[in-house]
Coordinates of C-alpha atoms (C1' of nucleotides) in Angstrom, one line a residue:
Chain F
M75 CA -10.0 39.5 -3.7
N76 CA -11.3 36.4 -5.3
A77 CA -14.9 36.5 -6.6
T78 CA -15.4 33.1 -5.0
S79 CA -14.0 34.0 -1.6
T80 CA -10.7 32.6 -0.5
P81 CA -11.2 29.2 1.3
G82 CA -8.5 29.8 3.9
L83 CA -5.6 29.2 1.7
K84 CA -2.6 31.4 1.3
R85 CA -0.8 31.9 -1.9
L86 CA 2.4 29.8 -2.2
A87 CA 5.8 31.5 -2.1
P88 CA 7.4 31.7 -5.4
S89 CA 10.4 29.5 -4.5
G90 CA 9.6 27.4 -1.4
P91 CA 11.2 24.1 -0.5
G92 CA 10.9 21.3 -3.0
P93 CA 8.6 21.0 -6.0
L94 CA 5.5 23.2 -6.2
Y95 CA 3.0 20.3 -6.0
R96 CA 4.5 19.2 -2.7
Q97 CA 4.2 22.7 -1.3
A98 CA 0.6 22.6 -2.4
R99 CA 0.1 19.2 -0.8
R100 CA 1.6 20.4 2.5
E101 CA -0.8 23.4 2.4
L102 CA -3.8 21.1 1.9
Q103 CA -2.6 18.7 4.6
R104 CA -2.1 21.6 7.0
L105 CA -5.7 22.7 6.5
V106 CA -7.0 19.2 7.1
E107 CA -4.8 18.7 10.2
S108 CA -5.8 22.0 11.6
G109 CA -9.5 21.1 11.4
R110 CA -10.2 23.9 9.1
Y111 CA -11.8 21.2 6.9
A112 CA -13.3 18.4 9.0
P113 CA -13.8 14.8 8.0
G114 CA -16.6 14.6 5.5
D115 CA -16.3 18.2 4.5
A116 CA -16.0 19.1 0.8
L117 CA -13.0 21.1 -0.2
P118 CA -13.4 23.9 -2.7
S119 CA -13.2 22.9 -6.3
E120 CA -9.9 22.1 -7.8
S121 CA -9.9 25.2 -9.9
A122 CA -10.8 27.3 -6.9
I123 CA -8.0 25.9 -4.8
A124 CA -5.5 26.2 -7.7
G125 CA -6.5 29.8 -8.1
A126 CA -6.2 30.6 -4.4
L127 CA -2.8 28.9 -4.3
G128 CA -1.6 30.5 -7.5
V129 CA -0.7 27.2 -9.2
S130 CA -2.0 25.5 -12.3
I131 CA -4.8 23.0 -12.1
G132 CA -2.5 20.2 -13.1
T133 CA -0.1 20.9 -10.3
L134 CA -2.9 21.1 -7.8
R135 CA -4.3 17.8 -9.0
K136 CA -0.9 16.1 -8.5
A137 CA -0.9 17.4 -4.9
V138 CA -4.4 16.0 -4.4
D139 CA -3.4 12.7 -6.0
E140 CA -0.9 12.1 -3.3
L141 CA -3.3 12.9 -0.5
V142 CA -5.9 10.7 -2.0
H143 CA -3.4 7.9 -2.2
E144 CA -2.8 8.2 1.5
H145 CA -6.5 8.2 2.4
V146 CA -6.4 11.8 3.6
L147 CA -8.8 12.9 0.8
V148 CA -11.4 11.2 -1.3
R149 CA -12.4 12.3 -4.8
R150 CA -15.9 11.9 -6.3
Q151 CA -16.3 12.7 -9.9
G152 CA -19.1 15.2 -10.4
K153 CA -19.3 16.0 -6.7
G154 CA -16.1 17.2 -5.4
T155 CA -13.1 16.4 -3.2
F156 CA -13.8 15.5 0.5
V157 CA -11.8 14.9 3.7
A158 CA -11.8 11.2 4.2
V159 CA -14.2 9.7 6.8
H160 CA -13.0 6.5 8.4
N161 CA -16.2 4.7 9.3
D162 CA -16.9 2.3 6.5
D163 CA -16.0 -1.3 5.8
R164 CA -12.9 -0.5 4.0
F165 CA -11.3 1.3 6.9
L166 CA -12.6 -1.1 9.5
F167 CA -11.0 -4.0 7.8
Q168 CA -7.9 -2.1 6.9
F169 CA -6.9 -2.7 10.5
F170 CA -9.0 -5.7 11.5
H171 CA -7.5 -8.7 9.9
V172 CA -8.9 -11.8 11.7
E173 CA -10.7 -14.4 9.6
P174 CA -11.9 -17.9 9.9
R175 CA -9.3 -20.5 8.9
D176 CA -9.5 -21.3 5.2
D177 CA -6.3 -22.5 3.6
F178 CA -6.3 -20.3 0.5
N179 CA -9.3 -22.2 -0.9
G180 CA -11.5 -19.3 -1.6
E181 CA -10.5 -15.9 -3.0
A182 CA -9.9 -14.3 0.3
E183 CA -10.3 -10.8 -1.1
L184 CA -13.7 -11.4 -2.5
R185 CA -15.3 -13.3 0.4
E186 CA -17.9 -11.6 2.5
R187 CA -16.3 -10.8 5.9
E188 CA -18.1 -10.9 9.2
Y189 CA -18.2 -7.9 11.5
P190 CA -16.9 -8.7 14.9
Q191 CA -19.2 -8.2 17.8
V192 CA -17.4 -5.9 20.3
E193 CA -17.9 -6.0 24.0
C194 CA -16.1 -3.6 26.4
V195 CA -15.0 -5.5 29.5
A196 CA -13.0 -2.7 31.1
F197 CA -12.4 1.1 30.9
T198 CA -9.8 2.4 33.3
R199 CA -7.5 5.4 33.8
G200 CA -3.9 5.1 35.0
R201 CA -0.3 6.0 34.4
A202 CA 1.8 4.8 31.5
D203 CA 4.3 2.0 32.2
D204 CA 7.6 2.0 30.3
A205 CA 6.4 -0.1 27.3
E206 CA 3.3 2.1 26.9
A207 CA 5.3 5.3 27.2
A208 CA 7.8 4.1 24.6
A209 CA 5.1 3.1 22.2
L210 CA 3.1 6.4 22.6
R211 CA 6.3 8.5 22.9
I212 CA 5.1 10.0 26.2
R213 CA 6.8 9.9 29.6
P214 CA 6.4 6.9 32.0
G215 CA 3.8 8.0 34.6
D216 CA 1.9 10.2 32.2
A217 CA -1.9 9.8 32.3
V218 CA -3.3 7.1 30.0
V219 CA -6.7 5.5 29.3
R220 CA -6.9 1.7 29.0
V221 CA -9.7 -0.1 27.4
D222 CA -10.2 -3.9 27.2
N223 CA -12.5 -5.2 24.5
R224 CA -13.6 -8.7 23.6
L225 CA -14.3 -9.3 20.0
S226 CA -16.4 -12.2 18.9
L227 CA -17.0 -13.8 15.6
S228 CA -20.1 -16.0 15.1
G229 CA -20.7 -15.6 18.8
R230 CA -17.4 -17.0 19.9
P231 CA -14.8 -14.8 21.5
V232 CA -11.7 -14.7 19.3
V233 CA -9.8 -11.5 20.2
H234 CA -8.9 -9.6 23.3
D235 CA -7.9 -6.0 22.6
R236 CA -6.0 -3.9 25.2
I237 CA -6.1 -0.4 24.0
V238 CA -4.0 2.4 25.5
V239 CA -4.1 6.0 24.6
A240 CA -2.5 9.1 26.1
G241 CA -4.9 11.1 28.4
M242 CA -3.3 14.3 27.1
T243 CA -4.2 13.6 23.5
F244 CA -7.7 12.3 24.3
K245 CA -8.9 14.9 26.7
G246 CA -12.6 14.5 26.9
L247 CA -12.7 10.7 26.4
S248 CA -15.4 9.2 28.6
E249 CA -16.4 5.6 29.2
K250 CA -20.0 6.5 28.3
R251 CA -19.0 8.1 25.0
F252 CA -16.7 5.3 24.2
R253 CA -19.2 2.6 24.9
E254 CA -21.9 4.4 22.9
R255 CA -19.9 5.3 19.9
P256 CA -21.9 4.9 16.7
S257 CA -19.1 3.6 14.5
T258 CA -15.6 2.3 14.8
I259 CA -13.1 3.3 17.4
Y260 CA -10.9 5.1 14.8
N261 CA -14.0 7.0 13.7
L262 CA -14.5 8.1 17.3
Y263 CA -10.9 9.3 17.4
Q264 CA -11.6 11.3 14.3
T265 CA -14.9 12.9 15.1
D266 CA -14.4 13.5 18.8
H267 CA -10.7 14.3 18.9
G268 CA -9.7 15.3 15.4
I269 CA -7.2 12.5 15.2
T270 CA -7.0 10.6 11.9
V271 CA -5.3 7.2 11.9
L272 CA -3.4 6.8 8.7
R273 CA -1.1 3.8 9.3
A274 CA -0.1 1.3 11.8
R275 CA 3.0 -0.6 12.8
E276 CA 2.6 -4.1 14.1
R277 CA 4.7 -6.7 15.7
A278 CA 3.3 -10.2 16.1
R279 CA 4.5 -13.1 18.3
A280 CA 3.3 -16.4 19.6
T281 CA 2.9 -16.7 23.4
A282 CA 1.3 -19.0 25.9
A283 CA -2.1 -17.9 27.1
G284 CA -1.9 -16.4 30.6
R285 CA -4.6 -16.4 33.2
E286 CA -6.4 -13.2 32.1
T287 CA -6.3 -14.2 28.4
A288 CA -7.6 -17.7 29.2
R289 CA -10.5 -16.2 31.1
I290 CA -11.4 -13.6 28.5
L291 CA -11.1 -15.8 25.5
G292 CA -12.1 -19.0 27.1
V293 CA -9.0 -21.0 26.2
A294 CA -6.9 -23.2 28.4
I295 CA -3.9 -21.6 30.2
G296 CA -0.7 -22.3 28.3
R297 CA -2.4 -22.7 24.9
P298 CA -0.5 -20.9 22.1
V299 CA -2.1 -17.6 21.2
L300 CA -1.1 -14.8 18.8
E301 CA -0.2 -11.5 20.3
V302 CA -0.2 -8.5 18.0
H303 CA 1.3 -5.2 19.3
R304 CA 0.1 -2.3 17.2
V305 CA 1.0 1.4 17.2
A306 CA -1.4 3.5 15.2
L307 CA 0.0 6.6 13.6
T308 CA -1.4 9.9 12.4
F309 CA 0.2 12.7 10.4
G310 CA 4.0 12.9 10.7
D311 CA 4.0 9.3 12.0
K312 CA 3.0 10.5 15.4
P313 CA 1.8 7.5 17.6
V314 CA -1.7 7.9 18.9
E315 CA -2.7 4.5 20.1
Y316 CA -1.0 1.4 21.5
R317 CA -3.0 -1.8 21.2
I318 CA -2.2 -5.3 22.1
S319 CA -4.5 -7.8 20.4
T320 CA -4.4 -11.4 21.8
I321 CA -5.9 -13.7 19.3
N322 CA -7.1 -17.3 19.7
T323 CA -5.9 -18.8 16.4
A324 CA -7.4 -22.2 17.1
S325 CA -9.8 -21.8 14.2
H326 CA -9.0 -18.3 12.9
D327 CA -6.1 -16.7 11.1
Y328 CA -4.5 -13.3 11.2
V329 CA -4.5 -12.2 7.6
S330 CA -2.4 -9.6 5.7
L331 CA -1.6 -8.7 2.2
L332 CA 1.9 -7.6 1.5
S333 CA 2.7 -5.5 -1.5
K334 CA 4.1 -2.2 -2.6
R335 CA 6.7 -0.3 -0.9
A336 CA 7.3 -0.2 2.9
Chain Z
M110 CA 8.0 3.5 -40.4
N111 CA 9.4 5.2 -37.3
A112 CA 12.8 6.8 -37.6
T113 CA 13.8 5.4 -34.2
S114 CA 12.6 1.8 -34.9
T115 CA 9.5 0.5 -33.2
P116 CA 10.4 -1.2 -29.9
G117 CA 7.9 -4.0 -30.1
L118 CA 4.9 -1.9 -29.4
K119 CA 1.7 -1.9 -31.3
R120 CA -0.3 1.3 -31.8
L121 CA -3.3 1.4 -29.5
A122 CA -6.8 0.9 -30.9
P123 CA -8.8 4.2 -31.1
S124 CA -11.5 3.1 -28.7
G125 CA -10.3 0.2 -26.6
P126 CA -11.7 -0.7 -23.2
G127 CA -11.3 1.9 -20.5
P128 CA -9.1 5.0 -20.4
L129 CA -6.3 5.3 -22.8
Y130 CA -3.6 5.3 -20.1
R131 CA -4.8 2.0 -18.8
Q132 CA -4.6 0.5 -22.2
A133 CA -1.0 1.8 -22.4
R134 CA -0.3 0.3 -19.0
R135 CA -1.6 -3.1 -20.1
E136 CA 0.5 -2.9 -23.2
L137 CA 3.7 -2.2 -21.2
Q138 CA 2.8 -4.9 -18.7
R139 CA 2.3 -7.3 -21.5
L140 CA 5.8 -6.6 -22.8
V141 CA 7.4 -7.1 -19.5
E142 CA 5.4 -10.3 -18.8
S143 CA 6.3 -11.7 -22.2
G144 CA 10.0 -11.2 -21.5
R145 CA 10.4 -8.9 -24.4
Y146 CA 12.0 -6.6 -21.9
A147 CA 13.8 -8.6 -19.1
P148 CA 14.5 -7.4 -15.6
G149 CA 17.2 -4.8 -15.6
D150 CA 16.5 -3.8 -19.2
A151 CA 15.9 -0.2 -20.1
L152 CA 12.7 0.6 -21.9
P153 CA 12.7 3.0 -24.8
S154 CA 12.4 6.6 -23.7
E155 CA 9.0 7.9 -22.7
S156 CA 8.7 10.0 -25.9
A157 CA 9.6 7.0 -28.0
I158 CA 7.0 4.7 -26.3
A159 CA 4.4 7.4 -26.5
G160 CA 5.1 7.9 -30.2
A161 CA 4.9 4.2 -30.9
L162 CA 1.7 3.8 -29.0
G163 CA 0.2 6.9 -30.5
V164 CA -0.5 8.6 -27.2
S165 CA 0.7 11.8 -25.6
I166 CA 3.7 11.9 -23.3
G167 CA 1.5 12.8 -20.4
T168 CA -0.8 9.8 -20.9
L169 CA 2.2 7.5 -21.2
R170 CA 3.7 8.9 -18.0
K171 CA 0.4 8.1 -16.2
A172 CA 0.7 4.5 -17.3
V173 CA 4.3 4.2 -16.2
D174 CA 3.4 5.8 -12.9
E175 CA 1.1 3.0 -12.1
L176 CA 3.6 0.3 -13.0
V177 CA 6.3 2.1 -11.0
H178 CA 3.9 2.1 -8.0
E179 CA 3.5 -1.7 -8.3
H180 CA 7.3 -2.3 -8.5
V181 CA 7.1 -3.5 -12.1
L182 CA 9.1 -0.6 -13.4
V183 CA 11.7 1.7 -12.0
R184 CA 12.4 5.3 -13.2
R185 CA 15.8 7.0 -12.9
Q186 CA 15.9 10.6 -13.9
G187 CA 18.5 11.3 -16.5
K188 CA 18.9 7.5 -17.3
G189 CA 15.7 6.0 -18.3
T190 CA 12.9 3.6 -17.2
F191 CA 13.9 0.0 -16.3
V192 CA 12.2 -3.3 -15.6
A193 CA 12.5 -3.7 -11.8
V194 CA 15.1 -6.2 -10.5
H195 CA 14.2 -7.9 -7.3
N196 CA 17.6 -8.5 -5.7
D197 CA 18.3 -5.6 -3.3
D198 CA 17.6 -5.0 0.3
R199 CA 14.3 -3.3 -0.3
F200 CA 12.8 -6.4 -2.0
L201 CA 14.4 -8.8 0.3
F202 CA 12.9 -7.1 3.3
Q203 CA 9.6 -6.5 1.6
F204 CA 8.9 -10.2 2.3
F205 CA 11.2 -10.9 5.2
H206 CA 9.8 -9.4 8.3
V207 CA 11.5 -10.9 11.3
E208 CA 13.3 -8.6 13.7
P209 CA 14.8 -8.8 17.2
R210 CA 12.2 -7.9 19.9
D211 CA 12.2 -4.2 20.6
D212 CA 9.1 -2.7 21.9
F213 CA 8.8 0.3 19.6
N214 CA 11.7 2.0 21.3
G215 CA 13.7 2.7 18.2
E216 CA 12.4 3.9 14.9
A217 CA 11.9 0.5 13.4
E218 CA 12.0 1.8 9.9
L219 CA 15.4 3.5 10.2
R220 CA 17.2 0.7 12.1
E221 CA 19.8 -1.3 10.4
R222 CA 18.4 -4.7 9.7
E223 CA 20.4 -7.9 9.8
Y224 CA 20.5 -10.3 6.9
P225 CA 19.4 -13.8 7.8
Q226 CA 21.9 -16.6 7.3
V227 CA 20.1 -19.2 5.1
E228 CA 20.8 -22.9 5.3
C229 CA 19.1 -25.4 3.0
V230 CA 18.3 -28.5 5.0
A231 CA 16.2 -30.4 2.4
F232 CA 15.4 -30.3 -1.3
T233 CA 12.8 -32.9 -2.4
R234 CA 10.4 -33.6 -5.3
G235 CA 7.0 -35.0 -4.7
R236 CA 3.3 -34.7 -5.4
A237 CA 1.0 -31.8 -4.1
D238 CA -1.3 -32.5 -1.2
D239 CA -4.6 -30.9 -1.0
A240 CA -3.5 -27.8 0.9
E241 CA -0.6 -27.2 -1.4
A242 CA -2.7 -27.7 -4.5
A243 CA -5.3 -25.3 -3.3
A244 CA -2.7 -22.7 -2.5
L245 CA -0.9 -23.0 -5.8
R246 CA -4.1 -23.6 -7.8
I247 CA -2.9 -26.9 -9.3
R248 CA -4.3 -30.4 -9.0
P249 CA -3.6 -32.6 -6.0
G250 CA -0.9 -35.1 -7.1
D251 CA 0.7 -32.7 -9.5
A252 CA 4.5 -32.5 -9.3
V253 CA 5.9 -30.1 -6.7
V254 CA 9.4 -29.2 -5.4
R255 CA 9.8 -28.7 -1.7
V256 CA 12.6 -26.9 0.0
D257 CA 13.3 -26.6 3.7
N258 CA 15.4 -23.7 4.8
R259 CA 16.7 -22.7 8.2
L260 CA 17.2 -19.0 8.7
S261 CA 19.5 -17.7 11.5
L262 CA 19.9 -14.3 12.9
S263 CA 23.1 -13.6 14.9
G264 CA 24.0 -17.3 14.6
R265 CA 20.7 -18.5 16.3
P266 CA 18.1 -20.4 14.2
V267 CA 14.9 -18.4 14.2
V268 CA 12.8 -19.4 11.2
H269 CA 12.1 -22.6 9.4
D270 CA 10.8 -22.1 5.8
R271 CA 9.0 -24.8 4.0
I272 CA 8.8 -23.7 0.4
V273 CA 6.6 -25.4 -2.2
V274 CA 6.5 -24.6 -5.9
A275 CA 4.8 -26.3 -8.8
G276 CA 7.2 -28.4 -10.9
M277 CA 5.3 -27.4 -14.0
T278 CA 6.1 -23.7 -13.4
F279 CA 9.7 -24.2 -12.3
K280 CA 10.9 -26.6 -15.0
G281 CA 14.7 -26.6 -14.8
L282 CA 14.9 -25.9 -11.0
S283 CA 17.8 -28.0 -9.7
E284 CA 19.0 -28.4 -6.1
K285 CA 22.5 -27.3 -7.2
R286 CA 21.2 -24.2 -8.8
F287 CA 19.0 -23.5 -5.9
R288 CA 21.7 -23.9 -3.3
E289 CA 24.2 -21.8 -5.3
R290 CA 21.9 -18.9 -6.2
P291 CA 23.8 -15.6 -6.0
S292 CA 20.9 -13.6 -4.6
T293 CA 17.5 -14.0 -3.0
I294 CA 15.1 -16.8 -3.9
Y295 CA 12.7 -14.4 -5.5
N296 CA 15.6 -13.1 -7.6
L297 CA 16.2 -16.7 -8.7
Y298 CA 12.6 -17.1 -9.7
Q299 CA 12.9 -14.0 -11.8
T300 CA 16.3 -14.6 -13.5
D301 CA 15.9 -18.4 -14.1
H302 CA 12.2 -18.8 -14.6
G303 CA 11.0 -15.3 -15.7
I304 CA 8.6 -15.2 -12.7
T305 CA 8.3 -11.8 -10.9
V306 CA 6.8 -11.9 -7.4
L307 CA 4.8 -8.8 -6.9
R308 CA 2.7 -9.4 -3.9
A309 CA 2.0 -12.0 -1.2
R310 CA -1.0 -13.1 0.9
E311 CA -0.3 -14.2 4.4
R312 CA -2.1 -15.9 7.2
A313 CA -0.5 -16.1 10.6
R314 CA -1.4 -18.3 13.6
A315 CA 0.1 -19.5 16.8
T316 CA 0.7 -23.2 17.3
A317 CA 2.7 -25.5 19.5
A318 CA 6.0 -26.6 18.2
G319 CA 6.0 -30.1 16.8
R320 CA 8.8 -32.6 16.7
E321 CA 10.3 -31.4 13.4
T322 CA 10.0 -27.8 14.3
A323 CA 11.6 -28.4 17.7
R324 CA 14.5 -30.2 16.1
I325 CA 15.2 -27.6 13.4
L326 CA 14.7 -24.5 15.5
G327 CA 16.1 -25.9 18.7
V328 CA 13.0 -25.2 20.9
A329 CA 11.2 -27.5 23.3
I330 CA 8.2 -29.4 21.9
G331 CA 5.0 -27.7 22.7
R332 CA 6.4 -24.2 22.9
P333 CA 4.3 -21.6 21.1
V334 CA 5.7 -20.7 17.7
L335 CA 4.3 -18.5 15.0
E336 CA 3.3 -20.1 11.7
V337 CA 3.0 -17.9 8.7
H338 CA 1.4 -19.3 5.5
R339 CA 2.3 -17.3 2.5
V340 CA 1.2 -17.5 -1.1
A341 CA 3.4 -15.4 -3.4
L342 CA 1.6 -13.9 -6.4
T343 CA 2.8 -12.7 -9.8
F344 CA 0.9 -10.9 -12.5
G345 CA -2.8 -11.4 -12.5
D346 CA -2.6 -12.7 -8.9
K347 CA -1.4 -16.0 -10.1
P348 CA 0.0 -18.0 -7.2
V349 CA 3.6 -19.2 -7.7
E350 CA 4.9 -20.1 -4.3
Y351 CA 3.5 -21.6 -1.2
R352 CA 5.6 -21.0 1.9
I353 CA 5.1 -22.0 5.5
S354 CA 7.4 -20.1 7.8
T355 CA 7.6 -21.3 11.4
I356 CA 9.1 -18.7 13.6
N357 CA 10.5 -18.9 17.1
T358 CA 9.2 -15.7 18.6
A359 CA 10.9 -16.1 21.9
S360 CA 13.1 -13.1 21.2
H361 CA 12.1 -12.0 17.8
D362 CA 8.9 -10.4 16.3
Y363 CA 7.1 -10.7 13.1
V364 CA 6.8 -7.1 11.8
S365 CA 4.6 -5.4 9.4
L366 CA 3.5 -2.0 8.4
L367 CA -0.1 -1.5 7.5
S368 CA -1.3 1.4 5.4
K369 CA -3.0 2.4 2.2
R370 CA -5.7 0.4 0.6
A371 CA -6.1 -3.3 0.8
Chain V
dC206 C1' -37.3 13.4 -19.0
dC207 C1' -34.2 16.5 -20.4
dC208 C1' -31.2 20.4 -19.9
dA209 C1' -27.7 23.2 -17.8
dA210 C1' -24.3 24.0 -14.4
dT211 C1' -20.7 22.2 -11.6
dT212 C1' -16.9 19.1 -10.6
dT213 C1' -13.7 15.6 -11.3
dG214 C1' -11.5 12.5 -15.0
dT215 C1' -8.9 12.1 -19.2
dT216 C1' -6.1 13.6 -23.1
dC217 C1' -3.4 16.6 -25.5
dG218 C1' 0.7 19.7 -26.3
dT219 C1' 4.4 22.7 -24.9
dA220 C1' 8.0 24.7 -22.2
dT221 C1' 11.4 24.5 -18.8
dG222 C1' 14.2 22.3 -14.9
dT223 C1' 17.3 18.6 -13.3
dA224 C1' 20.1 14.5 -13.4
dT225 C1' 23.2 11.5 -16.1
dA226 C1' 26.6 10.2 -19.3
Chain R
dT111 C1' 29.6 21.2 -23.3
dT112 C1' 26.3 18.7 -25.3
dA113 C1' 22.8 15.4 -25.8
dT114 C1' 19.4 12.5 -23.6
dA115 C1' 16.0 11.2 -20.3
dC116 C1' 12.9 11.9 -16.7
dA117 C1' 10.6 15.7 -13.6
dT118 C1' 7.9 19.6 -13.1
dA119 C1' 4.6 23.1 -14.5
dC120 C1' 1.3 25.3 -17.3
dG121 C1' -3.0 25.6 -19.8
dA122 C1' -6.7 24.0 -22.9
dA123 C1' -10.3 21.1 -24.5
dC124 C1' -13.5 17.5 -23.9
dA125 C1' -15.6 13.4 -21.4
dA126 C1' -18.3 11.6 -17.6
dA127 C1' -20.8 11.9 -13.3
dT128 C1' -23.8 14.5 -10.3
dT129 C1' -27.2 17.7 -9.1
dG130 C1' -31.0 20.8 -9.4
dG131 C1' -34.3 23.1 -12.3

DNA sequence: CCCAATTTGTTCGTATGTATA
DNA sequence: TTATACATACGAACAAATTGG
């Protein structure tokens, strides 16, 4: 019996697999994934968790360090440790990378970035084709939801997003709820379906604008456009969203910052 | 007087700016930047460094942790801590991201990747134009070296690289040395000019192939190609290389993995 | 406005485990 | 086997931020 009440944690086995701080990390991750602690929730204090797990405070901190580094948790000095919420600028722009053309004149990292204006042009249900099934690791023919969004910057359409998710994973997803979401799409995934997008794999290529792209983005058929195929991943690198972004790069760029390990 | 001889480190001030482990980190970084410890060199042991700096071993380890995370240092248990050398696969592919088309069928991260065959088609000296000057943060008209490379995968040309560096920064760079480099270009920067590329900023866009691109890559004029503008950065985000990669994405993709903080 | 309690952040030191030569 | 170096684990003390009284 702990005086502070045990916060849903089980004492770690004396000799589990790997270092102790990784066992502690897995235990915390399990609690977040299970929804026992939801996004925005405060975790028990470090000393309380360490006590419940039966590890030292330093070991527990090392476990939390890793989860903070992967954006699963957020620490605030004097307040506590929280399950990360993905609804602010930082997370929006972590996956939205289109900017006005500007050849390295300004400090790209410091410039004020404009929020895209999002317009949903289609919301349909259907069955996964081969490419969608491969990307989402489901079977061809499985139920999927497809959303087509048009993103505009400064009032001009720049990006067409075709978003595909598995119906199985996103059970209660309705068009109404999708259109009226208060924050970003990834925030909706998190709050409504308990799915946290941690990373994404992307493949980019140049293609000629087809009829539909030309119509939605207002460019001439055959003009070069940038096509970005993205698979968004959650815990365990499980794919949860397949998105094809078609970008008119006539006066905008697709921006990325490479660093650190892959 | 230390019994082990001081390895070029000065004792930290009692109340410098910021946390002690960041001061220690800056001190180590300074030593690497200055060339006092060259790529591949082993640093003194953690306890020796901690002793020389007058900090505890835990604090020193936290400083090293950060530098390891940024690929400045590499730790090897039982051997020591070394200044990172940028000549292996990991670093080559950290900045080379072109792969055969494959719509997320395989596990992209685990697949064997093919080395590009590099062919230098031009090596010229000239004066920086406005775009080059802005990217390299030099003055228009300053001396630059331009290199044009053709990269082939499976014998087919896929990428045209136009590389521009400041003549001031790369003093002794000769065509002969460049062509006969034993490893990657970034490894040459490091070994011959003491410049370590840590990160890169990129901007991608789709364009129509021009005459020169069509000739070098063997595509029809007007075909959509992917143009990636990259500025490679060293310590302090100082730009050291401006590179325009023109990629034939007819059967290849430009790949990236997004995660963590920007 | 200040004080006290709580929580994370930093620093210290020690002991032990594991990999390398 | 021994010595060295990094890796893990523990615990203590104090600093800094936050909150509520």
